[in-house]
Coordinates of C-alpha atoms and ligand atoms in Angstrom, one line a residue:
Chain A
M122 CA 110.7 127.2 111.2
R123 CA 109.2 125.8 114.4
G124 CA 109.0 122.7 113.2
V125 CA 113.1 122.4 113.5
V126 CA 112.9 123.1 117.1
W127 CA 110.7 120.2 117.9
Y128 CA 112.9 117.9 115.4
I129 CA 115.8 119.1 117.5
E130 CA 114.5 118.1 120.6
R131 CA 113.4 114.8 119.4
D132 CA 117.1 114.0 118.0
F133 CA 118.3 115.3 121.3
L134 CA 116.3 113.1 123.5
R135 CA 117.1 110.1 121.7
W136 CA 120.4 110.8 121.6
V137 CA 121.0 111.2 125.3
R138 CA 118.7 108.2 126.1
G139 CA 121.1 106.0 124.0
R140 CA 123.9 106.3 127.1
V141 CA 126.6 104.1 125.6
A142 CA 126.5 105.9 121.9
V143 CA 127.1 109.5 123.9
F144 CA 130.3 108.3 125.5
S145 CA 131.7 105.8 122.6
A146 CA 131.9 108.5 120.2
L147 CA 134.2 110.7 122.3
V148 CA 136.8 107.5 122.5
M149 CA 138.2 107.9 119.5
P150 CA 139.1 111.4 119.3
A151 CA 140.1 111.3 123.0
A152 CA 142.3 108.6 122.2
W153 CA 144.2 110.4 119.4
L154 CA 144.6 113.2 121.8
I155 CA 146.2 111.5 124.2
F156 CA 148.3 108.5 122.6
V157 CA 149.3 110.6 119.5
G158 CA 149.3 114.0 120.9
L159 CA 151.2 113.5 124.0
A160 CA 153.1 110.4 122.9
L161 CA 154.6 110.9 119.5
P162 CA 157.8 112.3 119.0
I163 CA 157.7 114.9 117.1
R164 CA 160.6 117.5 116.1
F165 CA 159.0 120.1 114.3
T166 CA 157.3 121.9 117.3
D167 CA 157.9 121.8 121.1
N168 CA 154.3 121.6 121.9
Y169 CA 152.7 119.0 119.4
L170 CA 149.5 118.7 121.5
D171 CA 148.7 122.3 120.9
F172 CA 149.4 121.6 117.3
I173 CA 147.3 118.4 117.3
T174 CA 144.0 120.0 119.0
P175 CA 142.6 121.7 116.1
G176 CA 142.8 118.6 114.0
I177 CA 141.4 116.3 116.7
L178 CA 138.4 118.8 117.3
V179 CA 138.0 118.7 113.5
M180 CA 138.0 115.4 113.4
T181 CA 135.5 114.9 116.2
M182 CA 133.2 117.0 114.1
L183 CA 133.7 115.0 110.8
S184 CA 133.0 111.6 112.6
A185 CA 129.5 113.4 114.2
G186 CA 128.9 114.7 111.0
L187 CA 129.0 111.8 109.2
S188 CA 127.4 109.4 111.3
G189 CA 124.8 111.9 111.5
G190 CA 123.7 110.6 108.3
T191 CA 122.9 107.2 110.2
L192 CA 119.8 109.8 111.7
L193 CA 118.1 110.5 108.6
M194 CA 118.9 106.9 107.0
F195 CA 116.9 105.2 110.0
D196 CA 114.5 107.7 110.2
K197 CA 113.8 106.7 106.6
I198 CA 114.1 102.6 107.0
L199 CA 112.1 102.8 110.1
G200 CA 109.4 104.7 108.4
F201 CA 109.6 108.2 110.4
L202 CA 110.2 109.9 107.6
N203 CA 107.1 109.1 106.0
K204 CA 105.2 110.2 109.1
F205 CA 106.9 113.9 109.0
L206 CA 106.3 113.6 105.4
A207 CA 102.7 113.7 105.8
L208 CA 102.5 116.8 108.3
P209 CA 101.3 120.0 106.9
S210 CA 104.4 121.6 108.3
P211 CA 107.4 122.5 106.1
R212 CA 109.2 119.4 104.7
E213 CA 112.5 120.9 104.5
D214 CA 112.2 121.5 108.3
I215 CA 113.3 118.0 108.8
L216 CA 116.3 118.7 106.8
F217 CA 117.5 121.4 108.6
G218 CA 116.4 120.0 112.0
K219 CA 118.4 117.0 111.0
I220 CA 121.5 119.2 110.1
L221 CA 121.5 121.3 112.9
F222 CA 121.1 118.9 115.5
V223 CA 124.2 116.9 114.1
S224 CA 126.4 120.0 114.1
L225 CA 125.1 121.2 117.7
R226 CA 125.9 117.7 119.0
G227 CA 129.2 117.9 117.5
L228 CA 130.0 121.0 119.1
I229 CA 129.2 119.4 122.1
Q230 CA 131.5 116.6 121.9
A231 CA 133.9 118.6 120.5
T232 CA 133.5 120.7 123.9
I233 CA 134.4 117.7 125.6
I234 CA 137.5 117.0 124.2
L235 CA 138.5 120.8 124.3
V236 CA 138.4 120.0 128.1
I237 CA 140.6 117.0 128.0
A238 CA 142.7 119.1 125.8
V239 CA 143.3 121.8 128.3
L240 CA 143.2 119.2 131.3
I241 CA 146.4 117.3 129.9
G242 CA 148.3 120.7 128.9
A243 CA 147.3 122.4 125.9
S244 CA 147.3 125.9 125.8
V245 CA 144.2 128.0 126.9
Y246 CA 143.1 131.0 124.8
S247 CA 140.7 133.6 124.9
P248 CA 137.1 134.0 124.8
L249 CA 137.1 135.6 121.6
Q250 CA 139.3 132.9 120.3
Y251 CA 137.1 130.0 121.5
G252 CA 134.0 131.9 119.8
L253 CA 135.7 132.1 116.2
T254 CA 136.7 128.1 116.9
Y255 CA 133.4 127.5 117.7
L256 CA 132.1 129.3 114.6
I257 CA 134.7 127.6 112.7
L258 CA 133.6 124.0 113.9
F259 CA 130.0 124.7 113.7
L260 CA 130.3 125.7 109.9
F261 CA 132.3 122.7 109.1
G262 CA 129.7 120.7 111.3
V263 CA 127.0 122.0 108.8
L264 CA 129.0 121.0 105.7
L265 CA 129.6 117.9 106.8
S266 CA 126.2 116.9 108.1
A267 CA 124.5 118.2 105.1
F268 CA 126.7 116.0 102.9
A269 CA 125.9 113.0 104.9
T270 CA 122.3 113.7 104.9
T271 CA 122.3 114.0 101.4
L272 CA 124.2 110.4 101.1
A273 CA 121.7 109.1 103.5
L274 CA 118.9 110.5 101.1
Y275 CA 120.3 109.0 98.2
L276 CA 121.6 105.5 99.5
E277 CA 118.8 102.7 99.7
D278 CA 120.2 100.9 103.0
H279 CA 122.1 101.4 106.1
D280 CA 124.8 99.2 104.8
S281 CA 126.1 101.0 102.1
F282 CA 125.8 104.3 104.1
A283 CA 128.2 103.1 106.6
A284 CA 130.6 101.6 104.0
V285 CA 130.7 104.9 102.4
N286 CA 131.2 106.6 105.6
T287 CA 134.1 104.6 106.6
M288 CA 135.7 104.6 103.2
I289 CA 135.7 108.6 103.0
S290 CA 136.5 109.6 106.9
M291 CA 139.7 108.0 107.6
P292 CA 141.4 109.2 104.0
L293 CA 140.0 112.6 104.6
F294 CA 141.6 112.9 107.9
F295 CA 145.0 111.6 107.1
T296 CA 145.1 113.8 103.8
S297 CA 144.6 117.0 105.9
S298 CA 146.7 119.2 107.7
A299 CA 145.9 117.6 111.2
L300 CA 148.8 115.6 111.8
M301 CA 151.8 117.6 110.4
P302 CA 152.4 121.0 108.8
Y303 CA 152.4 121.4 105.1
S304 CA 156.2 122.2 105.4
V305 CA 156.9 118.8 106.4
M306 CA 154.8 116.7 103.8
P307 CA 155.8 115.3 100.8
G308 CA 154.9 117.4 97.9
W309 CA 152.0 115.0 96.6
L310 CA 150.6 115.1 99.8
R311 CA 150.6 118.9 100.4
V312 CA 148.6 119.1 97.1
I313 CA 146.2 117.1 98.4
A314 CA 146.0 118.5 102.1
M315 CA 145.4 122.1 100.4
A316 CA 142.3 120.9 98.6
N317 CA 140.9 118.9 101.7
P318 CA 138.0 120.6 103.4
L319 CA 139.2 119.6 106.5
S320 CA 142.4 121.5 106.1
Y321 CA 140.5 124.4 105.7
A322 CA 138.9 124.5 109.1
I323 CA 142.2 123.2 110.9
D324 CA 144.0 125.9 109.4
A325 CA 141.5 128.5 110.3
I326 CA 141.6 127.3 114.0
R327 CA 145.2 127.1 114.0
A328 CA 145.4 130.8 112.8
V329 CA 142.8 131.9 115.3
N330 CA 145.2 130.4 117.8
A331 CA 147.6 132.4 116.4
G332 CA 145.8 135.4 116.9
A333 CA 145.1 135.8 113.1
L334 CA 141.4 136.2 111.7
P335 CA 140.9 133.7 108.8
V336 CA 138.3 135.7 106.7
A337 CA 139.1 133.3 103.5
Q338 CA 138.8 130.0 105.0
I339 CA 135.7 130.7 107.1
A340 CA 134.5 132.5 103.5
S341 CA 135.2 129.2 101.9
L342 CA 133.6 127.1 104.4
M343 CA 130.6 129.2 104.5
I344 CA 130.5 129.2 100.7
L345 CA 131.0 125.3 100.8
G346 CA 128.1 124.8 103.6
V347 CA 125.5 127.0 101.8
V348 CA 126.1 124.7 98.4
V349 CA 125.9 121.5 99.8
T350 CA 123.2 122.3 101.9
A351 CA 121.5 123.6 98.8
V352 CA 122.0 120.1 96.9
S353 CA 120.6 118.6 100.0
V354 CA 117.5 120.3 99.7
Q355 CA 117.3 119.8 96.1
V356 CA 117.8 116.1 96.8
F357 CA 115.4 115.9 99.4
R358 CA 112.7 117.5 97.5
R359 CA 113.3 115.2 94.5
V360 CA 113.3 112.1 96.5
T361 CA 110.0 113.1 98.5
V362 CA 107.9 114.2 95.5
Chain B
M184 CA 82.4 117.9 97.3
N185 CA 83.7 114.4 98.5
A186 CA 86.4 114.1 101.2
I187 CA 88.1 111.8 98.8
E188 CA 88.1 111.5 95.2
T189 CA 90.3 109.7 92.3
H190 CA 90.2 109.9 88.8
D191 CA 91.9 107.5 86.9
L192 CA 94.4 107.4 89.8
T193 CA 97.6 105.4 88.3
R194 CA 100.7 104.7 89.3
Y195 CA 103.5 102.5 87.7
Y196 CA 106.9 101.1 89.3
G197 CA 109.1 101.2 86.3
D198 CA 107.0 98.9 84.0
L199 CA 104.8 97.4 86.7
C200 CA 101.3 98.8 87.4
A201 CA 100.9 99.0 91.1
V202 CA 97.8 101.1 90.6
N203 CA 95.4 100.8 87.3
H204 CA 93.2 104.0 86.5
L205 CA 91.2 104.0 90.1
S206 CA 88.2 105.9 90.2
L207 CA 86.6 106.4 93.9
S208 CA 84.8 108.7 95.7
V209 CA 84.4 108.2 99.7
D210 CA 82.8 110.5 102.1
H211 CA 82.0 110.6 105.7
E212 CA 82.0 107.0 105.9
V213 CA 84.5 104.1 106.7
F214 CA 86.0 102.9 103.6
A215 CA 88.0 99.7 103.2
L216 CA 90.3 98.6 100.5
L217 CA 90.9 95.0 100.1
G218 CA 93.1 93.3 98.1
P219 CA 95.7 90.5 98.0
N220 CA 99.4 91.1 98.8
G221 CA 101.0 93.4 96.4
S222 CA 97.4 94.5 94.7
G223 CA 98.2 98.5 95.6
K224 CA 96.6 99.4 98.2
T225 CA 99.7 100.7 99.9
T226 CA 100.6 102.4 96.6
T227 CA 97.1 104.0 96.7
V228 CA 97.4 105.5 100.3
L229 CA 100.6 107.0 99.6
M230 CA 99.4 108.6 96.5
L231 CA 96.5 110.1 98.5
T232 CA 98.7 111.2 101.3
T233 CA 100.8 113.1 98.6
M234 CA 103.9 111.1 99.5
L235 CA 104.0 109.5 96.3
R236 CA 103.3 111.4 92.8
P237 CA 100.8 109.6 90.5
T238 CA 101.9 108.7 87.4
E239 CA 98.7 109.6 85.6
G240 CA 95.2 110.7 86.8
T241 CA 94.0 112.9 89.4
A242 CA 92.9 112.9 93.4
T243 CA 91.4 115.3 95.4
V244 CA 91.1 115.5 99.3
C245 CA 88.8 117.5 100.9
G246 CA 88.8 119.4 97.2
H247 CA 92.5 119.9 97.2
D248 CA 94.5 118.5 94.4
T249 CA 97.1 116.1 96.2
V250 CA 99.7 117.2 93.7
R251 CA 99.0 120.8 93.4
D252 CA 98.1 121.5 96.9
G253 CA 100.1 119.1 98.9
E254 CA 100.4 121.2 102.0
L255 CA 96.5 121.7 101.8
V256 CA 95.9 118.3 101.6
R257 CA 98.1 117.3 104.5
R258 CA 96.5 119.9 106.7
S259 CA 93.3 117.9 106.4
L260 CA 94.5 114.5 106.7
S261 CA 96.3 112.3 109.1
Y262 CA 98.2 108.9 108.1
V263 CA 99.1 105.9 109.9
P264 CA 101.6 104.2 107.9
Q265 CA 101.5 100.0 107.5
D266 CA 104.6 99.5 109.1
M267 CA 104.1 100.9 112.8
A268 CA 106.3 103.7 113.5
V269 CA 106.4 104.9 116.8
D270 CA 109.6 105.8 118.7
I271 CA 110.7 103.4 121.1
K272 CA 113.3 105.8 122.9
L273 CA 110.5 108.2 123.4
T274 CA 107.7 108.1 126.1
G275 CA 104.2 107.7 124.8
R276 CA 103.5 111.1 125.7
E277 CA 106.8 112.6 124.0
N278 CA 105.8 111.0 120.9
A279 CA 102.5 112.2 120.8
L280 CA 103.4 115.9 121.9
L281 CA 105.8 115.6 119.3
F282 CA 103.0 115.3 116.6
A283 CA 100.7 117.9 118.3
R284 CA 103.6 120.7 118.3
L285 CA 104.8 120.0 114.7
Y286 CA 100.9 120.3 113.8
G287 CA 101.0 123.6 115.7
V288 CA 98.0 122.5 117.9
T289 CA 96.9 125.5 120.4
A290 CA 97.5 123.8 124.0
P291 CA 99.3 120.7 122.8
K292 CA 99.7 119.2 126.6
D293 CA 95.9 119.3 127.2
R294 CA 95.0 118.0 123.8
V295 CA 97.6 115.2 124.3
D296 CA 96.6 114.4 127.7
E297 CA 92.6 114.5 126.4
L298 CA 93.7 111.6 123.6
L299 CA 95.7 109.7 125.5
A300 CA 92.8 109.5 128.0
V301 CA 90.6 108.5 125.4
M302 CA 92.8 105.6 124.0
Q303 CA 93.4 104.2 127.5
L304 CA 96.8 105.2 127.6
S305 CA 97.0 107.8 130.2
D306 CA 98.5 105.5 132.9
R307 CA 101.5 104.3 130.7
A308 CA 101.8 107.5 129.0
D309 CA 105.4 108.4 130.7
E310 CA 106.9 105.1 130.1
L311 CA 109.0 104.4 126.9
V312 CA 107.1 103.3 124.2
K313 CA 109.8 100.2 124.4
V314 CA 107.7 98.4 126.8
Y315 CA 104.3 98.7 125.2
S316 CA 102.5 96.2 123.6
G317 CA 101.4 96.1 119.9
G318 CA 98.2 97.0 120.5
M319 CA 99.1 100.1 122.8
R320 CA 101.7 101.1 120.1
R321 CA 98.7 101.2 117.4
R322 CA 96.6 103.0 119.7
L323 CA 99.7 105.4 120.5
E324 CA 99.7 106.0 116.5
L325 CA 96.0 107.3 116.7
V326 CA 96.8 109.5 119.1
Q327 CA 99.5 111.3 117.2
A328 CA 97.3 111.1 113.9
L329 CA 94.3 112.7 116.0
V330 CA 96.1 115.6 118.1
H331 CA 94.9 118.1 115.1
E332 CA 91.2 116.8 114.4
P333 CA 91.9 115.6 110.8
E334 CA 88.9 115.6 108.4
V335 CA 90.2 112.5 106.6
L336 CA 92.1 109.6 108.3
F337 CA 94.1 106.9 106.2
L338 CA 94.9 104.0 108.2
D339 CA 97.3 101.3 106.2
E340 CA 96.4 98.0 108.1
P341 CA 95.4 99.3 111.2
T342 CA 95.1 95.9 113.0
L343 CA 97.8 93.9 111.4
G344 CA 99.5 91.6 114.3
L345 CA 96.7 92.3 116.6
D346 CA 94.8 90.2 118.9
V347 CA 91.2 89.6 118.9
A348 CA 90.7 92.1 121.6
A349 CA 92.9 94.8 120.6
R350 CA 91.7 94.5 116.9
A351 CA 88.0 95.1 118.5
T352 CA 89.5 98.3 120.2
I353 CA 90.8 99.8 117.3
W354 CA 87.9 99.5 115.4
E355 CA 85.7 100.8 118.2
H356 CA 87.5 103.9 117.9
I357 CA 87.3 104.0 114.1
T358 CA 83.5 103.7 114.8
A359 CA 83.5 106.5 117.2
L360 CA 85.6 108.7 115.0
K361 CA 83.0 108.2 112.1
K362 CA 80.1 109.2 114.3
G363 CA 81.9 112.7 114.9
G364 CA 81.9 113.1 111.4
M365 CA 85.4 111.8 109.9
T366 CA 86.0 110.1 106.9
I367 CA 88.0 107.0 107.6
F368 CA 90.1 105.2 104.6
V369 CA 91.5 102.1 105.7
T370 CA 93.0 98.8 104.1
T371 CA 92.7 95.8 105.7
H372 CA 93.3 91.8 104.8
Y373 CA 90.8 91.0 107.4
M374 CA 87.4 90.5 106.2
D375 CA 85.3 89.7 108.8
E376 CA 86.6 93.3 110.0
A377 CA 85.4 94.9 106.6
D378 CA 82.4 92.9 106.7
R379 CA 81.2 94.4 110.3
F380 CA 82.7 97.7 110.5
C381 CA 83.1 99.5 107.1
D382 CA 80.2 101.1 105.3
R383 CA 81.7 100.3 101.9
V384 CA 84.6 97.9 100.6
G385 CA 86.5 98.3 97.3
I386 CA 88.3 95.2 96.0
I387 CA 91.3 95.7 94.4
S388 CA 93.7 93.1 92.4
R389 CA 96.7 93.8 90.4
G390 CA 95.8 97.6 90.6
M391 CA 92.5 97.2 89.6
L392 CA 89.5 97.9 91.2
L393 CA 87.3 94.9 90.6
A394 CA 84.1 95.6 93.1
L395 CA 82.8 98.1 94.9
G396 CA 79.8 98.2 97.4
S397 CA 78.5 98.0 100.7
P398 CA 79.3 94.4 102.2
P399 CA 75.8 93.1 102.1
D400 CA 75.2 94.7 98.6
L401 CA 78.2 92.7 97.5
K402 CA 76.8 89.5 99.1
A403 CA 73.8 89.9 97.8
R404 CA 75.2 90.4 94.5
L405 CA 77.3 87.3 94.7
G406 CA 73.7 85.9 95.4
N407 CA 72.2 82.5 96.5
D408 CA 74.1 80.0 98.7
V409 CA 77.7 78.9 99.1
I410 CA 78.2 75.0 99.4
T411 CA 81.7 74.0 100.7
A412 CA 83.3 70.7 100.2
H413 CA 85.8 68.9 102.3
I414 CA 87.6 66.9 100.0
D415 CA 89.9 63.9 100.5
G416 CA 92.5 63.2 97.9
T417 CA 92.8 65.0 94.4
F418 CA 90.0 67.1 93.6
R419 CA 88.8 68.1 90.4
D420 CA 85.4 70.1 89.7
P421 CA 82.5 67.8 88.9
G422 CA 81.0 70.3 86.6
V423 CA 77.4 70.5 87.6
D424 CA 75.4 73.1 85.3
G425 CA 74.2 75.9 87.9
I426 CA 76.6 75.0 90.5
M427 CA 79.5 76.8 90.0
L428 CA 83.2 76.3 91.6
F429 CA 84.7 79.8 92.5
A430 CA 87.6 79.1 95.2
F431 CA 89.4 76.0 96.0
A432 CA 92.2 76.0 98.8
S433 CA 94.1 73.0 100.4
D434 CA 91.2 70.4 100.7
E435 CA 88.3 72.7 100.4
A436 CA 86.4 73.3 97.5
S437 CA 83.5 76.3 97.6
F438 CA 80.6 76.5 94.9
L439 CA 77.7 79.0 94.3
A440 CA 74.1 77.7 94.0
E441 CA 70.9 79.4 93.3
N442 CA 69.1 77.4 95.5
G443 CA 71.8 75.6 98.3
R444 CA 69.1 73.3 99.6
E445 CA 68.5 71.6 96.3
A446 CA 71.9 71.6 95.0
L447 CA 73.2 69.6 97.9
P448 CA 72.3 66.0 96.9
V449 CA 72.9 67.1 93.4
L450 CA 76.5 67.9 94.1
A451 CA 77.1 64.8 96.2
D452 CA 75.7 62.8 93.5
A453 CA 78.3 64.4 90.9
F454 CA 81.1 63.9 93.2
T455 CA 80.3 60.1 93.7
R456 CA 79.8 59.6 90.0
A457 CA 83.2 61.5 89.4
G458 CA 84.8 59.3 92.2
I459 CA 86.2 62.0 94.1
K460 CA 85.9 61.7 98.0
V461 CA 83.9 64.1 100.1
R462 CA 84.2 64.2 104.0
A463 CA 81.6 66.8 104.6
L464 CA 79.3 69.2 102.5
A465 CA 78.3 72.3 104.3
L466 CA 75.6 74.8 103.2
R467 CA 75.9 78.9 104.4
E468 CA 75.2 82.2 103.5
P469 CA 77.9 84.0 101.6
T470 CA 80.4 85.9 103.4
L471 CA 82.5 88.7 102.2
D472 CA 85.2 86.1 102.2
D473 CA 83.3 84.4 99.7
V474 CA 83.1 87.9 97.7
F475 CA 86.9 88.6 97.8
L476 CA 87.7 84.9 96.6
H477 CA 85.1 85.1 93.6
T478 CA 86.3 88.5 92.8
V479 CA 89.9 88.1 93.2
G480 CA 90.1 84.6 92.3
T481 CA 92.5 81.9 94.3
P482 CA 96.3 82.2 94.0
E483 CA 96.2 78.9 91.3
E484 CA 93.8 81.5 89.0
P485 CA 94.2 84.2 87.1
A486 CA 92.8 87.0 88.7
G487 CA 89.4 88.5 87.5
F488 CA 87.8 85.1 87.4
D489 CA 85.4 85.1 84.4
Q490 CA 82.1 83.9 85.1
T491 CA 81.0 83.2 81.6
K492 CA 84.3 81.9 80.3
F493 CA 84.3 79.4 83.2
R494 CA 80.7 77.9 82.2
T495 CA 81.7 77.6 78.4
M496 CA 84.7 75.7 79.5
L497 CA 82.7 73.6 81.9
R498 CA 80.0 72.8 79.2
R499 CA 83.0 71.8 76.5
R500 CA 84.1 69.4 79.2
R501 CA 81.2 67.5 79.4
Ligands
LIG109 N1 109.1 101.3 95.9 C1 108.5 100.5 95.0 N2 109.4 100.2 93.8 C2 109.0 99.4 93.1 N3 108.0 98.6 93.4 C3 107.4 98.8 94.4 C4 107.4 100.0 95.3 N4 106.4 99.9 96.4 C5 105.5 98.8 95.5 N5 106.0 98.4 94.6 C6 105.1 97.1 94.1 O1 103.7 97.8 93.6 C7 102.8 96.5 94.0 C8 102.0 97.4 95.0 O2 102.4 97.2 96.0 P1 101.7 97.5 97.4 O3 102.7 98.1 98.4 O4 101.0 99.1 97.3 O5 100.7 96.7 97.9 P2 99.7 96.4 98.7 O6 98.3 96.0 98.4 O7 99.9 97.5 100.1 O8 100.4 95.2 99.5 P3 100.3 94.2 101.1 O9 98.8 94.0 101.4 O10 101.1 93.3 101.2 O11 100.5 95.7 101.7 C9 104.0 95.5 94.4 O12 103.7 94.4 93.2 C10 104.8 95.9 94.9 O13 106.0 95.0 94.8
LIG110 MG1 100.5 97.5 102.0

């Protein structure tokens, strides 16, 4: 498992050196937070910012997780993956390193979004509540990055990966409970939103903020994460002999 | 036990046979696999380095089967791919350190320092690889490959795209490594390099091993003398008995003859009689280039030039 640490360190160095990318990933969720969270005239709650912040945090993890697949895609295209595969250290370390790095990077980005939210007026919660929020975001990040890396292993080139990426990320967000509660959704949207894994994470964070412990949602995220990671490992073993 | 053994190693991509029943053994030497583009060199290296599963046949590296004991095989080898893959966003030292740590080398920092010095990269080690030249990147790849002191080193076209001096440096290092007891398996398109620096070469075409031996042996087997003729206008083989055409490219035709000195005037006469204009005739010893062309044939010809068939064809024509 030592290899995982070195793979994560490598990706981390590469990430912080691409300075523009570090900030550009934050622009979208920050803009949502400010322009939608503060500006939208909403009637179902008197603090829409508090309502939408969990959704934006999960959105940050969503795009961080999905774009994490490009890291593996480029390692594959540029020949790094082949060089790593020729090493005696366990090959799965490459995959676990990727999934962990992408999830941790998502958490760092989510932290910045959370700070912005508090600065512009979102409520402050207890350390325990934040701890649970991070746990939920991490589980969701693992689920997403495992999914994205599997996709990157399957697809041949970066273009098709980017295409799939944009194709699923926006619809996933809009069909979740990020923007409105189930009570104000039209019936058809409610059905989709309740099945959407984004909603599990968003609802779980809202429950935590309301003082509850969302065992069911956390358990579902955990089970989904384990299943998708297992699939990813299988695909990885298959494509690498 | 030889460092590398293959037995009927075969790989298909769909219907395409990229490597066809290749049997080889390589041990404590610099071995070069030569062949035209797409002949199966990289595919062979990928199978030997456990990156690709053979369709048929077996291969062992240091006695370990490449399919069954992948991890033991990877422990004994290093692989430098054909397309350079060093991380341009990291410094040279970071690139090397990553591999030293992944290999689980004891005292990775010292080992990296030592190798950076050997490869003359010490003073540039803390710059980003982005600013490295092609030669420096290749040497950095050697550093990465050597951190764990492998028994067998696979280099897929290690001098591709380098200038003459950089190529010479790479070969100096390869030669030094061999003296230290390492087995080195390279692929290359540069015949002069294979001739000068490799103990044995194998020539493959369309996945089949067509010739195997030391460069002097292969040249001696080709025998005799090589005559090259520079032709003006259209060319066709003048067809002289005992003077065999084996390569023709652009305006240069190459012939093999038992006794070059005697063949020269005969050939010149034949050209005149055939009405072919010759600008220059030259006599020289065979080179590995000639062996290569003779073995794989020129692009216009089918691979695996058949000498006897060619002779019969010539006789029939006259
Ligand atoms: N992944 C692949 N899928 C399908 N065909 C492939 C694949 N990789 C290689 N080939 C084919 O297998 C044959 C051998 O390819 P290989 O890369 O081994 O040649 P090579 O000798 O290394 O060539 P070069 O000198 O150009 O590097 C070629 O015809 C190539 O098109
Ligand atoms: Mg090749």
